[in-house]
Short mmCIF file of C-alpha atoms and ligand atoms in Angstrom, two decimals:
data_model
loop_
_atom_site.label_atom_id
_atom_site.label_comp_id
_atom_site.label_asym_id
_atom_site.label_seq_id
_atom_site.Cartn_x
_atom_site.Cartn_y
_atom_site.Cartn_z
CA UNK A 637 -64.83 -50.35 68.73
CA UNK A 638 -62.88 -46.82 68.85
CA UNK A 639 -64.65 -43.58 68.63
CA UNK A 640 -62.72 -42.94 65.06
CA UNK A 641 -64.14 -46.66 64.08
CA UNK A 642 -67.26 -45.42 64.73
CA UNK A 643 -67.16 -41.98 63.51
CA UNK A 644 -65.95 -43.06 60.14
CA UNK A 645 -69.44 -45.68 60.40
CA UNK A 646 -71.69 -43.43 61.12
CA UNK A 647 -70.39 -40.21 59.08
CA UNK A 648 -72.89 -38.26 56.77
CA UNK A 649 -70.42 -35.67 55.03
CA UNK A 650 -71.73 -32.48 54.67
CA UNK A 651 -72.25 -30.37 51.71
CA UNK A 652 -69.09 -29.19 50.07
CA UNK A 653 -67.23 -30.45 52.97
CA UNK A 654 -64.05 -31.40 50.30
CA UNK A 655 -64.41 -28.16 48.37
CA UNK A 656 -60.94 -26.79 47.92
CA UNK A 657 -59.34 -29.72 47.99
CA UNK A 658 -57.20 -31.72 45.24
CA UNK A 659 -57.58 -35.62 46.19
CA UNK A 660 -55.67 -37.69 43.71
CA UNK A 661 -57.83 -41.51 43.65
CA UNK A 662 -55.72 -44.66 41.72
CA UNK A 663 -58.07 -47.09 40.03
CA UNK A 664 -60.60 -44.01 40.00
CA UNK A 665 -61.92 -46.07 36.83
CA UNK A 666 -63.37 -48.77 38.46
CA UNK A 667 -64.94 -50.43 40.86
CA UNK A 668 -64.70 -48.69 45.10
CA UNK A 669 -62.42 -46.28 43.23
CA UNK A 670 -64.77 -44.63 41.06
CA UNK A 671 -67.56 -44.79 43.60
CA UNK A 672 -64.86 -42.72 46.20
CA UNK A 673 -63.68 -40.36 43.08
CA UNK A 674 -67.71 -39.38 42.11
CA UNK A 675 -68.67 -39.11 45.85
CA UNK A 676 -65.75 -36.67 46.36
CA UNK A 677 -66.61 -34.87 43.55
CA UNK A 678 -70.14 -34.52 44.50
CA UNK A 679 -68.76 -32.92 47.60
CA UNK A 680 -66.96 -30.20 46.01
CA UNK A 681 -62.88 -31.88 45.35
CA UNK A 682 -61.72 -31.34 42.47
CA UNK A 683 -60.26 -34.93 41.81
CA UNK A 684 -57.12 -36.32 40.02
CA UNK A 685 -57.90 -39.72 38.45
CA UNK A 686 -55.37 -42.35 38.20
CA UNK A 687 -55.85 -45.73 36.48
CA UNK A 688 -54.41 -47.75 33.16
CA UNK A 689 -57.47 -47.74 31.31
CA UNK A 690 -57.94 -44.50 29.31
CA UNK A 691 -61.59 -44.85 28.46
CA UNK A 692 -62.97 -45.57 32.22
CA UNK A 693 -61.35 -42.52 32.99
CA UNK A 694 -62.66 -40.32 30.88
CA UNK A 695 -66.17 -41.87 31.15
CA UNK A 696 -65.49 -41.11 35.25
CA UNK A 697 -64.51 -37.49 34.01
CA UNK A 698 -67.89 -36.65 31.96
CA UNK A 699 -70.02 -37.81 35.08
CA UNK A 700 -68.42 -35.80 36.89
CA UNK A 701 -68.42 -32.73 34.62
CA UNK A 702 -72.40 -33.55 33.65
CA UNK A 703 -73.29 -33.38 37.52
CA UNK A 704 -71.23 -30.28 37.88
CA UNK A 705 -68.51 -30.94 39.65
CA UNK A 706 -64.84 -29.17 39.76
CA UNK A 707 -62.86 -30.07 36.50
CA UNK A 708 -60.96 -33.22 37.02
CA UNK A 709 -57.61 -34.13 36.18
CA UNK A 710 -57.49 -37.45 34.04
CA UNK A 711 -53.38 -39.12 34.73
CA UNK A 712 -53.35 -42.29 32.41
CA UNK A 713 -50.66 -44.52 34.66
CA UNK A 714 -49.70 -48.34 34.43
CA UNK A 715 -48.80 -49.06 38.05
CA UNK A 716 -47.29 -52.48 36.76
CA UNK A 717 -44.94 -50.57 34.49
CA UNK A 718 -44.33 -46.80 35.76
CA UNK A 719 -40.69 -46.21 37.08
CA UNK A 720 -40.11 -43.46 40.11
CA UNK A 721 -39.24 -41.23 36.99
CA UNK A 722 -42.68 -41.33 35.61
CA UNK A 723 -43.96 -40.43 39.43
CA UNK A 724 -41.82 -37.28 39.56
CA UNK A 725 -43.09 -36.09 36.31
CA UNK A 726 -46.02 -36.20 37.77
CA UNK A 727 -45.54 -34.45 40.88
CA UNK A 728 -44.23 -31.76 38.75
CA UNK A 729 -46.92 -31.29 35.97
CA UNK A 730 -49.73 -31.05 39.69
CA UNK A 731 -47.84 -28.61 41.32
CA UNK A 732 -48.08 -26.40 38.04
CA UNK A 733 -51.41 -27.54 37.95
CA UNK A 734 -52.45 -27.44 41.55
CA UNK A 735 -49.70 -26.15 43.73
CA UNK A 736 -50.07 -28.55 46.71
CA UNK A 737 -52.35 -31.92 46.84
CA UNK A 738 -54.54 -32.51 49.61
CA UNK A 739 -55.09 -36.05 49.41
CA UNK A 740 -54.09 -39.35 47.76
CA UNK A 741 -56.43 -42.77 47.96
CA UNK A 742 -54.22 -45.72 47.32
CA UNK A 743 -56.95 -47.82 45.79
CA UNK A 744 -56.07 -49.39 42.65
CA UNK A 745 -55.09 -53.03 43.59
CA UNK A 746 -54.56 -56.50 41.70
CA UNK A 747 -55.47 -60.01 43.41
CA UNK A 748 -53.04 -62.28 41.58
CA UNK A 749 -53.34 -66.03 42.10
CA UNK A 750 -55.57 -67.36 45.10
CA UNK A 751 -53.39 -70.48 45.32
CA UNK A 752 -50.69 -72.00 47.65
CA UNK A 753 -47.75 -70.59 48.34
CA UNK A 754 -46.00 -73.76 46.97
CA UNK A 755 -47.35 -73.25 43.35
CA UNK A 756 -47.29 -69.42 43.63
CA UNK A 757 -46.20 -68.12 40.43
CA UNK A 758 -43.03 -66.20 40.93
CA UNK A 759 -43.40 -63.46 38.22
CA UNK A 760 -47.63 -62.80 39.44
CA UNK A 761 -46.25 -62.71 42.67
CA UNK A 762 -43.95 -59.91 41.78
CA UNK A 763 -46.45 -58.19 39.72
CA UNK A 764 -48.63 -57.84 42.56
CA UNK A 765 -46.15 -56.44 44.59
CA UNK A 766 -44.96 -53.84 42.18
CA UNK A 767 -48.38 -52.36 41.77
CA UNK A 768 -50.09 -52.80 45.31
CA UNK A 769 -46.45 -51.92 46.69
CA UNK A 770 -44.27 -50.57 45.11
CA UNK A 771 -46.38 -48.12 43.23
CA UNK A 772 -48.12 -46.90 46.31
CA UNK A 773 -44.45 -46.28 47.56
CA UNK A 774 -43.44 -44.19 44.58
CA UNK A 775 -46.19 -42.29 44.16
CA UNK A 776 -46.32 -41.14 47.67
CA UNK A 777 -42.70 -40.40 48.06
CA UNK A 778 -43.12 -38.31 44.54
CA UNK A 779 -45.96 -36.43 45.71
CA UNK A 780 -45.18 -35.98 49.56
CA UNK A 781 -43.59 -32.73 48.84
CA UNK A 782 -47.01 -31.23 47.71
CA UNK A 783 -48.64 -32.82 50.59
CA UNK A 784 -46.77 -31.10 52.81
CA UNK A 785 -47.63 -27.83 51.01
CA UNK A 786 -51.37 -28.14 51.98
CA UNK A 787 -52.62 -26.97 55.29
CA UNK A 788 -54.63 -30.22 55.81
CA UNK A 789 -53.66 -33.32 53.73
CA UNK A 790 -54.65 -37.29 54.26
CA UNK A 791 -53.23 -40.45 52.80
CA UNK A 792 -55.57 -43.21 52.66
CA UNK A 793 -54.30 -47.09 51.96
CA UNK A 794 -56.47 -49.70 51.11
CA UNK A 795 -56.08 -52.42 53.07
CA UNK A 796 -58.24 -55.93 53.00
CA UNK A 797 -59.15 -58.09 55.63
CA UNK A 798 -55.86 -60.72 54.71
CA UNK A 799 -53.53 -57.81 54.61
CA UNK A 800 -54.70 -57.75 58.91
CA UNK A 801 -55.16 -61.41 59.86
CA UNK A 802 -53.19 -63.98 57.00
CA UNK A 803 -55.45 -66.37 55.26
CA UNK A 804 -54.75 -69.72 53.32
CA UNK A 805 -54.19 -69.13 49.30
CA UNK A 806 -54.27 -65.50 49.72
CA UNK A 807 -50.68 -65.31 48.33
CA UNK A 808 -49.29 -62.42 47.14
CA UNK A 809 -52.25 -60.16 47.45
CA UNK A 810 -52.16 -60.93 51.44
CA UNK A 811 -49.27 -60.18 51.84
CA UNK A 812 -48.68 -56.96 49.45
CA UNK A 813 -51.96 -55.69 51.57
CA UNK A 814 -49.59 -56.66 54.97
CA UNK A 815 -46.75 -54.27 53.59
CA UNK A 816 -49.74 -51.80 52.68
CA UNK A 817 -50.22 -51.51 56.52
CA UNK A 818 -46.77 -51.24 57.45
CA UNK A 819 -45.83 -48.75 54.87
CA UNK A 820 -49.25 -46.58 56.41
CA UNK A 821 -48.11 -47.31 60.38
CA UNK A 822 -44.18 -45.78 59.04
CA UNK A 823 -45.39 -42.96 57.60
CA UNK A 824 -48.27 -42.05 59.63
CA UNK A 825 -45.42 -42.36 62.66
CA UNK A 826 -42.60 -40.08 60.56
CA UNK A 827 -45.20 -37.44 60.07
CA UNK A 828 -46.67 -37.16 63.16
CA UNK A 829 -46.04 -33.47 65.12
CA UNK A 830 -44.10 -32.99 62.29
CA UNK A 831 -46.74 -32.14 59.42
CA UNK A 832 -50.27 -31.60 58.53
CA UNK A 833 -50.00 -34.66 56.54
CA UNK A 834 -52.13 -37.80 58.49
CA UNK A 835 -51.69 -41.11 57.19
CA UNK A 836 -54.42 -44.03 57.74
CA UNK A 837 -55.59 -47.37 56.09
CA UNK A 838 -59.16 -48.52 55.27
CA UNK A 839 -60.27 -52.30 54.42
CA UNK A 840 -63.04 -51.94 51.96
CA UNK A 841 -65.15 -55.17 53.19
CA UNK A 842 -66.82 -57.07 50.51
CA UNK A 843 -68.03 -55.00 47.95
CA UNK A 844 -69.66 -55.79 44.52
CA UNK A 845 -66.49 -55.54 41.82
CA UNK A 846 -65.11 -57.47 39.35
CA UNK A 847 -62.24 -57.74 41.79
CA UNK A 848 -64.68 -59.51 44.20
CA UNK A 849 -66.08 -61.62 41.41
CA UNK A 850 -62.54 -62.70 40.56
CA UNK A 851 -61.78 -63.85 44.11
CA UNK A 852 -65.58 -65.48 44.62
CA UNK A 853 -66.64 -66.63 41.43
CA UNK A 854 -69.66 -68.60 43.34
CA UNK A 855 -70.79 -65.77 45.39
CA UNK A 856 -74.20 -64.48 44.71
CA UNK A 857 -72.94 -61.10 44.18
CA UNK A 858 -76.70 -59.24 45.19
CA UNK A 859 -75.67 -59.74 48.52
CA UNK A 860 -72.83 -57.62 49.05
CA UNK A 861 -72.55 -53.84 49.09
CA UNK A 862 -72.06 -51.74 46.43
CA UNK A 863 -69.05 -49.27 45.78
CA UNK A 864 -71.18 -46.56 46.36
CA UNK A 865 -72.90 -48.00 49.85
CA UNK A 866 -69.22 -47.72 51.45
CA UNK A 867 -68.18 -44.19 50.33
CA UNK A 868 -68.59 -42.85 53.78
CA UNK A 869 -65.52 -43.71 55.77
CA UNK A 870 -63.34 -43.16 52.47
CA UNK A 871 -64.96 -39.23 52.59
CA UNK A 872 -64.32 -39.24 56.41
CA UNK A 873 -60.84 -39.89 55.84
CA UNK A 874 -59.83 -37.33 52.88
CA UNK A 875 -61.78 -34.90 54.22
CA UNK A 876 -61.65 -32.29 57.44
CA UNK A 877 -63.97 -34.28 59.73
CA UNK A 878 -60.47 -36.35 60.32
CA UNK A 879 -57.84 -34.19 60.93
CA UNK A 880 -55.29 -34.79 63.28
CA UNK A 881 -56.25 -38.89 63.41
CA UNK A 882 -53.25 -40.84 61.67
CA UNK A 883 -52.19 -44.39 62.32
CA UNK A 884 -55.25 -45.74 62.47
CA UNK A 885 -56.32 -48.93 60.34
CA UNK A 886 -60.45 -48.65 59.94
CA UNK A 887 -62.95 -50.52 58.43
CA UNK A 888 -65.56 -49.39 55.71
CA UNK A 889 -68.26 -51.74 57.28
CA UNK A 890 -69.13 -53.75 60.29
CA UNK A 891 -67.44 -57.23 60.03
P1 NAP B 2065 -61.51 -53.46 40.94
O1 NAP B 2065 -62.96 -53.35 40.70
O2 NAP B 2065 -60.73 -54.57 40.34
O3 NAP B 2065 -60.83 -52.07 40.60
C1 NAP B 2065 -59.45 -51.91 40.70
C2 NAP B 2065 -59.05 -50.64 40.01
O4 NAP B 2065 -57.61 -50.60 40.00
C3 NAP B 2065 -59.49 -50.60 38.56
O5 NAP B 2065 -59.92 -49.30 38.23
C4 NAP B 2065 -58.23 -50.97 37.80
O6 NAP B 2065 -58.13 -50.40 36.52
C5 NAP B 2065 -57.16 -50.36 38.70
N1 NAP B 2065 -55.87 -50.99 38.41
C6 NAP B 2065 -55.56 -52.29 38.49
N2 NAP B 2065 -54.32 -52.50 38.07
C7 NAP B 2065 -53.82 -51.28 37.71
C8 NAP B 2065 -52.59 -50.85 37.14
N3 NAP B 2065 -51.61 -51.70 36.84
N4 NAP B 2065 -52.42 -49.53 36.90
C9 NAP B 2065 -53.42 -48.65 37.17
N5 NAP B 2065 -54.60 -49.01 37.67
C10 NAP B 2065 -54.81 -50.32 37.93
O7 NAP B 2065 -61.22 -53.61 42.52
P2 NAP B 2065 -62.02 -53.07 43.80
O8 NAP B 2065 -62.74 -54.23 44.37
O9 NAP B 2065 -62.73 -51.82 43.51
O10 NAP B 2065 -60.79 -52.82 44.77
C11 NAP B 2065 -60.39 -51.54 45.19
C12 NAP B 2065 -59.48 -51.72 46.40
O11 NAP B 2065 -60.22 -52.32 47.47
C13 NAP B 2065 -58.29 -52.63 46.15
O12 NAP B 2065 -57.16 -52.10 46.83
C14 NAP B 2065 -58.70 -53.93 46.79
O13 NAP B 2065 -57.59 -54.69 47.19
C15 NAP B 2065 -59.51 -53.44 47.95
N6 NAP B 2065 -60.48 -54.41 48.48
C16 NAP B 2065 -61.59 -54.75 47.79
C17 NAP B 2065 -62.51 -55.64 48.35
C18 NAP B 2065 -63.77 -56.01 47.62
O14 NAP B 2065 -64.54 -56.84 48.15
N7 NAP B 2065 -64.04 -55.48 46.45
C19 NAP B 2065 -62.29 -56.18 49.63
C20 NAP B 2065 -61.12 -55.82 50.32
C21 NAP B 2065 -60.23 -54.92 49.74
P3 NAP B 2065 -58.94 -51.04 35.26
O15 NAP B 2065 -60.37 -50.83 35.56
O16 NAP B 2065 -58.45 -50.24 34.12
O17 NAP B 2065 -58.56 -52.48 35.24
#
């Protein structure tokens, strides 16, 4: 195991360690998003929350504001649907808002079909790609200028255990998490020397979602990890304990 492997393990973040930092979480609604967007807060980021679904966000937003935390941003996106345009209108409304970003979690994800390649719906299989791909792509081209702006900034992809080792039926969402890597290992290698921007990728492990669920109906689902059991290597990552590692692909728990 490398030392970053096990420093992300074994990390208990401190205190405000993310205060003064804007980290912008998709699928912040749900599921190992939400858990990552409350822990942050709880650690002083003020946090921009991404996701389709309106009323998770803003029921992520109150929890946040009822434990005290810095007043999040709520940014009501359809990854299937948003065009590069809709990115750039973002990037401009945060850096009226915020002047520079410190961190973006590429989290929100969809499984499409487990199922062979050889019935693979052609139309899932290009929705999955648009919004585990292509999304992540515009988003962080959009807001790379305002990365660049902070002293200290971290990208974070969410990879899966397919998206490192190919599995049977795993379709799309396989290989969507294989360009996920390669997209991290590119960037991480353009920005190196050249930025404060690192750029690394995390595979969740199981964990207890209605993504999970979806992919292992039979499971008994009390013996997995929660969202908010995992939180630790996500915080590692976005926050200052990290700087300087980029490239790396890391695992949330011990396989
Ligand atoms: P989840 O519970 O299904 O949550 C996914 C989140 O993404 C939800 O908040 C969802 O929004 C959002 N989302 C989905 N489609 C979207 C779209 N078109 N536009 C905007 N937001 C969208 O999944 P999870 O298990 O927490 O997964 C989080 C990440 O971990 C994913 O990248 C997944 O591939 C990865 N992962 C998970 C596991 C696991 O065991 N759970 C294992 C390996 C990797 P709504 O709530 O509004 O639907």
């Amino acid at each position: 195991m490398t030392d970053v492997q096990q420093y992300a393990f074994d990390y208990q973040c401190p205190e405000q360690a993310l205060a003064n930092r804007v980290i912008l979480v998709t699928g912040a609604g749900d599921g190992i998003g939400k858990a990552v967007a409350l822990d942050l807060a709880r650690k002083g980021a003020t946090v921009i929350l991404l996701g389709r679904t309106q009323e998770k966000l803003e029921a992520v937003y109150d929890q946040i504001k009822a434990e005290g935390g810095a007043e999040p941003a709520m940014a009501p996106v359809n990854l299937e649907v948003a065009r590069p345009q809709d990115y750039e209108e973002l990037a401009n409304l945060f850096e009226k808002e915020f002047g520079c970003i410190d961190g973006i979690l590429h989290n929100a994800s969809i499984l499409g079909e487990i199922t062979p390649i050889e019935q693979y719906g052609y139309s899932t299989w290009e929705t999955v790609m648009q919004v585990n791909v292509n999304a992540a792509f515009y988003l962080t081209r959009a807001l790379l200028p305002l990365l660049m702006k902070s002293d200290d900034a971290s990208v974070v992809f969410t990879s899966s255990s397919v998206g490192r080792k190919g599995r049977a039926f795993w379709g799309a969402y396989a290989v969507s998490k294989f360009a996920t890597e390669g997209l991290m290992q590119v960037l991480a290698d353009e920005l190196e020397n050249v930025s404060n921007v690192r750029v690394n990728s995390l595979n969740p492990g199981a964990t207890r979602t209605a993504m999970r669920a979806l992919a292992y109906p039979a499971e008994d689902a009390g013996t997995l990890k929660a969202p908010s059991d995992i939180t630790a290597p996500y915080l590692y990552l976005l926050g200052p304990a990290s700087t300087g590692i980029t490239g790396q692909a890391i695992n949330a728990q011990p396989r």
